Coordinates of C-alpha atoms in Angstrom, one line a residue:
X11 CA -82.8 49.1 -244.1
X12 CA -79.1 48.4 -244.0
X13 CA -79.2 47.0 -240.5
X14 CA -81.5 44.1 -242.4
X15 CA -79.4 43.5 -245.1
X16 CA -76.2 43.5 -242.6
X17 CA -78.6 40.9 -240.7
X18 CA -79.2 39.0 -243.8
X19 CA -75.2 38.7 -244.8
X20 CA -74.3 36.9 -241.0
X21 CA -73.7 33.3 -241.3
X22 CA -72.9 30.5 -239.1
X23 CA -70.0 29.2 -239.8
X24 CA -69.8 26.4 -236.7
X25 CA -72.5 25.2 -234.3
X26 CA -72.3 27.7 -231.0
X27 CA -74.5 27.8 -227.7
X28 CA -74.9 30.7 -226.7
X29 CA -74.4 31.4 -222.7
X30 CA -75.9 34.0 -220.2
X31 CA -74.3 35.0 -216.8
X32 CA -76.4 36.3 -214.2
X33 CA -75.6 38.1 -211.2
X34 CA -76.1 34.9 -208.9
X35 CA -73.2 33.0 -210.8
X36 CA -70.9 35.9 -210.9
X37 CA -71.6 35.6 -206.3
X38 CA -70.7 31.4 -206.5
X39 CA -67.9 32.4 -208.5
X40 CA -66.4 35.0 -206.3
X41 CA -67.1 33.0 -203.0
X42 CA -65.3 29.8 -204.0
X43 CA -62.6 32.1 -205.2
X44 CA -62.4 34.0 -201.3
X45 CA -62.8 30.4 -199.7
X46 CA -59.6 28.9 -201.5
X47 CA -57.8 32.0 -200.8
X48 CA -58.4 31.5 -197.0
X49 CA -57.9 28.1 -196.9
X50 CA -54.2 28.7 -198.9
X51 CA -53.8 31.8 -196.0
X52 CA -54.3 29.1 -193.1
X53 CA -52.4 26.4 -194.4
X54 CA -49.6 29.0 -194.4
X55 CA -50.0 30.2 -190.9
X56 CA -50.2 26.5 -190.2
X57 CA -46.8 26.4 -191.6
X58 CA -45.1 29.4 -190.1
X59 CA -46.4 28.7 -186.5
X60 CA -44.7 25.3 -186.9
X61 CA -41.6 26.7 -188.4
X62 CA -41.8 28.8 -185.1
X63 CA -42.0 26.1 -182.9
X64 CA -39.8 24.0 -184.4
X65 CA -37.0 27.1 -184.2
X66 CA -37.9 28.0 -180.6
X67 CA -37.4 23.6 -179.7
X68 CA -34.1 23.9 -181.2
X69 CA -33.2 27.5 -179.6
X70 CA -34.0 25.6 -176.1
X71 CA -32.4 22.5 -177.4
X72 CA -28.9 24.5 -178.1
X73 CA -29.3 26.7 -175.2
X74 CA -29.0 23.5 -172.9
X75 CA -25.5 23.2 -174.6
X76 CA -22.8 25.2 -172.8
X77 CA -20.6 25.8 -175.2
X78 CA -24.0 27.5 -177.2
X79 CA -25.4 29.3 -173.8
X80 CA -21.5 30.6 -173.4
X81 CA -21.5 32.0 -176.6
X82 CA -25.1 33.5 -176.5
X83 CA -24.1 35.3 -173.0
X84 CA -21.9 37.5 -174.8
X85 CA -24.4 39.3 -176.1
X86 CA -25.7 40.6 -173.1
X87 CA -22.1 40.6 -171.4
X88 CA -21.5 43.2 -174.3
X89 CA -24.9 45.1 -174.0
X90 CA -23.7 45.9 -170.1
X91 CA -20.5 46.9 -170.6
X92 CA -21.9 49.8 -173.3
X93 CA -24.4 50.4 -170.5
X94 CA -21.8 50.8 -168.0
X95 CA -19.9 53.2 -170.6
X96 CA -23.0 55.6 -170.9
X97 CA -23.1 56.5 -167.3
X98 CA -21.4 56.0 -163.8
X99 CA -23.2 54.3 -160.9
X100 CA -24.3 57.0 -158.6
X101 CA -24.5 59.5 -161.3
X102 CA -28.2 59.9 -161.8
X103 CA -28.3 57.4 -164.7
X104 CA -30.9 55.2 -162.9
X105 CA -31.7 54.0 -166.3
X106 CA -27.9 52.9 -167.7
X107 CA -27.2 51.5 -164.2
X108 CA -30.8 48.9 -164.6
X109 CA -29.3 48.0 -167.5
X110 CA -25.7 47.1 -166.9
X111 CA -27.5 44.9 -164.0
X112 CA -30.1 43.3 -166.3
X113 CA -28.0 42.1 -168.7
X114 CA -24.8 41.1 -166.7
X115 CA -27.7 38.8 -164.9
X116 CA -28.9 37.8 -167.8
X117 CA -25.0 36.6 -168.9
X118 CA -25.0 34.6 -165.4
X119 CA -28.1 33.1 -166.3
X120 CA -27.3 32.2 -169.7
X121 CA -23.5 30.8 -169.0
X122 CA -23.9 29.7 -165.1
X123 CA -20.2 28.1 -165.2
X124 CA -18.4 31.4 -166.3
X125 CA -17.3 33.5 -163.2
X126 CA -16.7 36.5 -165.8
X127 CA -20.3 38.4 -165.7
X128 CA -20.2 37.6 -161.7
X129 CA -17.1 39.3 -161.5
X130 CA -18.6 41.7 -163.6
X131 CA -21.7 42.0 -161.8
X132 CA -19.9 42.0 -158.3
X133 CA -17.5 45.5 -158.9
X134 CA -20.9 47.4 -160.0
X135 CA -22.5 46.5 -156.9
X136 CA -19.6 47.5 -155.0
X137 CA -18.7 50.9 -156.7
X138 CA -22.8 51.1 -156.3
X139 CA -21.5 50.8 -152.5
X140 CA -23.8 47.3 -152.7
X141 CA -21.2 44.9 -150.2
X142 CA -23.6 43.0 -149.9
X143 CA -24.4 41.9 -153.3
X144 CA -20.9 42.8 -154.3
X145 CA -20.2 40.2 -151.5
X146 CA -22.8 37.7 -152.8
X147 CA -21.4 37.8 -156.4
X148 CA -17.8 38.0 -155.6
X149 CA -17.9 34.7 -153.8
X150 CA -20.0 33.0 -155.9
X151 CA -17.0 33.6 -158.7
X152 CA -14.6 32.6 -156.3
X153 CA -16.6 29.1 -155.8
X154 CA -16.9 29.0 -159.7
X155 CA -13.1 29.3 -160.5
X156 CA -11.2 28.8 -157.4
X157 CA -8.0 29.2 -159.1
X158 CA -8.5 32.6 -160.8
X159 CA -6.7 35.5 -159.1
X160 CA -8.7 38.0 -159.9
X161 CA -11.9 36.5 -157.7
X162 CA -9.3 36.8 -154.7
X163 CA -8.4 40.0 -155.3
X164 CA -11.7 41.6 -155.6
X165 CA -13.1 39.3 -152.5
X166 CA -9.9 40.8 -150.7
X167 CA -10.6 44.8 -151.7
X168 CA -14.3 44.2 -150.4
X169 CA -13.1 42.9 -146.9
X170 CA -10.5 45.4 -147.0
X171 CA -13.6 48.2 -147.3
X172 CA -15.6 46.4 -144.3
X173 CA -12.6 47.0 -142.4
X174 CA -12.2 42.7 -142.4
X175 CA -8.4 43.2 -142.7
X176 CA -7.1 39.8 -141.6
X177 CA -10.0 37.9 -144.0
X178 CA -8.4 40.1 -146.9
X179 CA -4.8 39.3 -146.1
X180 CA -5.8 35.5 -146.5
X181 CA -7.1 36.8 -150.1
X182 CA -4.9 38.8 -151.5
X183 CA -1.7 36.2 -150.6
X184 CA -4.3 33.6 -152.2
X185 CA -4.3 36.1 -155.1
X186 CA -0.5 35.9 -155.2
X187 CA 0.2 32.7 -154.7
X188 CA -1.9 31.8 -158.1
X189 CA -0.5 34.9 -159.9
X190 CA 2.2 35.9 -158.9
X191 CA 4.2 39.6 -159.2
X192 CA 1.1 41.9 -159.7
X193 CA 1.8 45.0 -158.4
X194 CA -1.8 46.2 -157.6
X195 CA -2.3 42.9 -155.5
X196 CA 0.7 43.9 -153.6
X197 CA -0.2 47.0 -153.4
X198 CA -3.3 45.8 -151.7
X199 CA -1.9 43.7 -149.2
X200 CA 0.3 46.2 -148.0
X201 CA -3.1 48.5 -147.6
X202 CA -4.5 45.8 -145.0
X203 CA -1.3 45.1 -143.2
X204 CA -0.9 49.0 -142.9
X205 CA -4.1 49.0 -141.4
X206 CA -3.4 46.5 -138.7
X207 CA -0.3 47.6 -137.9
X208 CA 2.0 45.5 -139.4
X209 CA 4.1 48.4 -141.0
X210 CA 7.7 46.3 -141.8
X211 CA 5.3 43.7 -143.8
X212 CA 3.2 46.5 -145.2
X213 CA 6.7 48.1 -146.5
X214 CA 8.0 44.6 -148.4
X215 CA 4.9 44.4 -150.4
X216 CA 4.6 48.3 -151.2
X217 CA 8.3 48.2 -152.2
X218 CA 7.1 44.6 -154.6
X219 CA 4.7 47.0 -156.1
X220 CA 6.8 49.3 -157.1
X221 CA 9.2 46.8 -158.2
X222 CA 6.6 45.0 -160.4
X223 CA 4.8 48.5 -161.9
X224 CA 5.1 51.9 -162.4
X225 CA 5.6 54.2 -159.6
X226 CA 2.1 55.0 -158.4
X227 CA 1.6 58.3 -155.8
X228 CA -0.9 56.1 -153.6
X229 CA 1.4 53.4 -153.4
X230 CA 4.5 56.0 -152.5
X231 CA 2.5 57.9 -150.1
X232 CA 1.5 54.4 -147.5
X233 CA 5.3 53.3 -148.4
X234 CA 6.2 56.8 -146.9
X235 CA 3.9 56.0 -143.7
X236 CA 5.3 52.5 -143.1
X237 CA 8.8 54.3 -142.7
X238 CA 7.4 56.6 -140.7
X239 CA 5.6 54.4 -138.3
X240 CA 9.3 51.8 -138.5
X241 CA 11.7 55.2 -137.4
X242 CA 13.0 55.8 -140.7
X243 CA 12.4 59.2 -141.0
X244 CA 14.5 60.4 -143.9
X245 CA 13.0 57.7 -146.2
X246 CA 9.3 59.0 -145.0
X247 CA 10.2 62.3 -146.6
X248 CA 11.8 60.9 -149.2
X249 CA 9.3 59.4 -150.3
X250 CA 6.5 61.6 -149.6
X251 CA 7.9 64.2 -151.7
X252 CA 8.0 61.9 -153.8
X253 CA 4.3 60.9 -153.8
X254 CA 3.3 64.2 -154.5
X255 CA 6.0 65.0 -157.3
X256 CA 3.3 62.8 -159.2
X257 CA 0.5 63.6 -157.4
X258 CA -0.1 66.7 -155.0
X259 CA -3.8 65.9 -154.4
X260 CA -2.8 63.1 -151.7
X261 CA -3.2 63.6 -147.9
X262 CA -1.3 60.9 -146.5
X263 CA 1.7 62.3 -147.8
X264 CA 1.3 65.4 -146.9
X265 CA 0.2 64.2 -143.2
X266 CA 3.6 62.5 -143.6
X267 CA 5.0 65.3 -143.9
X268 CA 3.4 67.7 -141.7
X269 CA 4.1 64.8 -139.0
X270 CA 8.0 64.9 -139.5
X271 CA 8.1 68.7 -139.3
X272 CA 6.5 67.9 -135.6
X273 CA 9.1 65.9 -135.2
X274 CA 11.9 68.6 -135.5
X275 CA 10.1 70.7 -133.5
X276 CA 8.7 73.0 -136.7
X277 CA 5.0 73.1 -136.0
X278 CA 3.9 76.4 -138.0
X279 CA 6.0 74.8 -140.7
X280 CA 4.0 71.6 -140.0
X281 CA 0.6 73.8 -140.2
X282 CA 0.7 74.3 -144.3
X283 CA 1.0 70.6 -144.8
X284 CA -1.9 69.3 -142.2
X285 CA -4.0 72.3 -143.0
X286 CA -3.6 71.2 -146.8
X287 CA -4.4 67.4 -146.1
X288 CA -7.2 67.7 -144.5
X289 CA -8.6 70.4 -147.1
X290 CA -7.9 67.1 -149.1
X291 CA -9.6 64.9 -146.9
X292 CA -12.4 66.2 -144.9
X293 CA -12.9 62.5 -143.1
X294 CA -8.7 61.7 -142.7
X295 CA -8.8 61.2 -139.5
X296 CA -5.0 61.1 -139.1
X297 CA -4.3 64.1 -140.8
X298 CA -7.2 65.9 -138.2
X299 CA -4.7 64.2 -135.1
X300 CA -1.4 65.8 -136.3
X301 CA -3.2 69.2 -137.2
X302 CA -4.6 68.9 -133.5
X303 CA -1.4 68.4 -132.1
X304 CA 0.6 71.2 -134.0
X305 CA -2.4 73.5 -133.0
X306 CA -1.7 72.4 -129.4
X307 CA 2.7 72.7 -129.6
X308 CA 1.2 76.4 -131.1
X309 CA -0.8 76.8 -127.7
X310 CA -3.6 77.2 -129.4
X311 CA -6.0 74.9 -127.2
X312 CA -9.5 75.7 -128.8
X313 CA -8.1 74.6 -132.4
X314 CA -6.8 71.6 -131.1
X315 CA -10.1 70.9 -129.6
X316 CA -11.7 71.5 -132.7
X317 CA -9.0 68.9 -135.0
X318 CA -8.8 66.1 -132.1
X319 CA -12.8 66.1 -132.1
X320 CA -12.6 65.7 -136.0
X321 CA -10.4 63.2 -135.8
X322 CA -12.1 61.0 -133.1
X323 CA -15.1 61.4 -135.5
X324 CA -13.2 60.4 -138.3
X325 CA -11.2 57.1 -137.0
X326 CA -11.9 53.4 -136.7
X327 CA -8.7 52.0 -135.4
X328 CA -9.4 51.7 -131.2
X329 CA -5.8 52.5 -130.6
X330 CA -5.9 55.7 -132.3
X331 CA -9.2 56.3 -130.5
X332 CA -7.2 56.0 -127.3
X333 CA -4.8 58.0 -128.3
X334 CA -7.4 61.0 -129.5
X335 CA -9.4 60.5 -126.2
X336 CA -5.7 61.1 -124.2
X337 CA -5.5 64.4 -126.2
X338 CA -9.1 65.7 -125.5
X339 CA -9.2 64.7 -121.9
X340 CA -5.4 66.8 -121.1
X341 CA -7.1 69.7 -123.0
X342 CA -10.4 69.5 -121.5
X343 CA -8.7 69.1 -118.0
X344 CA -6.5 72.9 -119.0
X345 CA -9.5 74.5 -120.3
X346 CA -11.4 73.7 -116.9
X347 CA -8.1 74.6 -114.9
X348 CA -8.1 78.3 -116.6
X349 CA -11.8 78.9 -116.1
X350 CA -11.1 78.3 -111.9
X351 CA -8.3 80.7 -112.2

């Protein structure tokens, strides 16, 4: 047949062997391939786990270098203050306020020289209403850079808002005396010599910080009550109208003026500006003192109960305490005298 004579034609033209794979080589062949392959895998983990450790010794290593741990606490000094952007403390953002803390501790961790995220951390505790930690952080900048103003000032607000006015006096004239003519440290001081009745101090540094700034209602308004308190009447009104020429949202000036109109013997006219200021400021307690006693130049003894009750609810300050109690006890004293008649 053909297939014999195309069997007959083949010739050799080299000597050959002639090989057979079976299944059982094809196996040894594949599982020597699959071990090499893992060994080359584990050699490379090998090599990436010490890579690893080697990065992570030198992270530590540079991390014990300040100027290095300085640098890397920016990072989280930056994360913080987008935190702090994203939500207020008190607002219900529980979750932004975690993280400005986190990471401003984190940036006192990392750079444990650098009073910056202490200061930092210290005015979110205290608008948190924290004064303790605000405390805690506040002085713990101070002990870290003595000489910065800026520590002073914010150790002097918080003892200010404990009502520790002579502790924040000491402060803020620490805060001046290393930086001085800045108008909100004056400003400041004048708050916490207001408040212990030193009024002709209290004007010089109000009067400094307008001088050094803008003209700022707040500052107007207590400038306005220190020349009421010293006698100078027409300068009070002045300046309280004034004050609230920029700003008619502010109850001290408008106590200011609701007082002078007592003064000249105007209480009804006296009535729209205490009525106002303490619409304002439901806890002024001064503002509740006038209003109780034009009520009681008005003979109107039941609403200057009411105001003079308000007011001793509202106050601190002992001697103005006194003076309340004076008030209530002549009233009380009427009231009884017309229920015998």
């Amino acid at each position: 047949a053909a297939s014999d004579v195309y069997k007959r034609q083949l010739q050799a033209l080299t000597r050959c062997d002639v090989w057979f794979l079976r299944r059982a080589d094809l196996q040894a062949l594949a599982d020597k391939r699959r071990t090499e392959q893992r060994t080359r895998t584990y050699w490379g983990l090998l090599a990436g786990v010490a890579l690893a450790l080697l990065l992570c010794l030198l992270g530590i290593v540079a991390l014990n270098v300040q100027a290095v741990r300085q640098t890397v606490a920016l990072v989280p000094m930056g994360l913080g203050q987008w935190c702090s952007l994203q939500g207020k403390p008190n607002s219900g953002s529980a979750g932004h306020d975690r993280c400005v803390e986190l990471a401003w501790t984190m940036a006192a961790d990392l750079a444990p020289a650098d009073a910056s995220p202490l200061l930092a951390l210290g005015t979110f505790y205290f608008d948190k209403g924290d004064l303790e930690a605000s405390e805690e952080a506040f002085e713990a900048a101070q002990v870290l850079a003595p000489d910065l103003a800026e520590a002073q000032n914010n150790l002097g607000v918080l003892y200010a808002k404990q009502g520790r006015h002579e502790e924040a006096i000491s402060a803020f004239e620490r805060a001046l005396e290393l930086e001085p003519g800045v108008a909100a440290v004056e400003h400041n001081l004048g708050l916490s010599l207001q408040a212990l009745g030193a009024y002709d101090e209290a004007i010089k540094h109000h009067e400094l910080a307008l001088a050094f700034g803008e003209p700022q209602a707040s500052t107007l308004a207590n400038l306005a009550i220190g020349y009421y308190e010293t006698g100078q009447l027409d300068r009070a009104a002045e300046t309280a109208q004034d004050a609230l020429q920029l700003d008619d949202s502010l109850a001290p000036a408008h106590t200011v003026l609701g007082a002078l109109a007592l003064e000249s013997r105007q209480p009804r006219a006296a009535l729209n500006h205490l009525r106002r200021a303490v619409e304002l400021d439901e806890d002024y307690g001064r503002g509740f003192f006038y209003l109780g006693l034009a009520h009681r130049a008005l003979e109107q003894p039941d609403e200057a109960i009411a105001a003079f009750e308000r007011a001793l609810t509202n106050t601190d300050d002992e001697e103005a305490s006194t003076q309340i109690r004076q008030q209530l006890m002549e009233l009380y004293q009427a009231e009884r005298d017309r229920s015998v008649e």
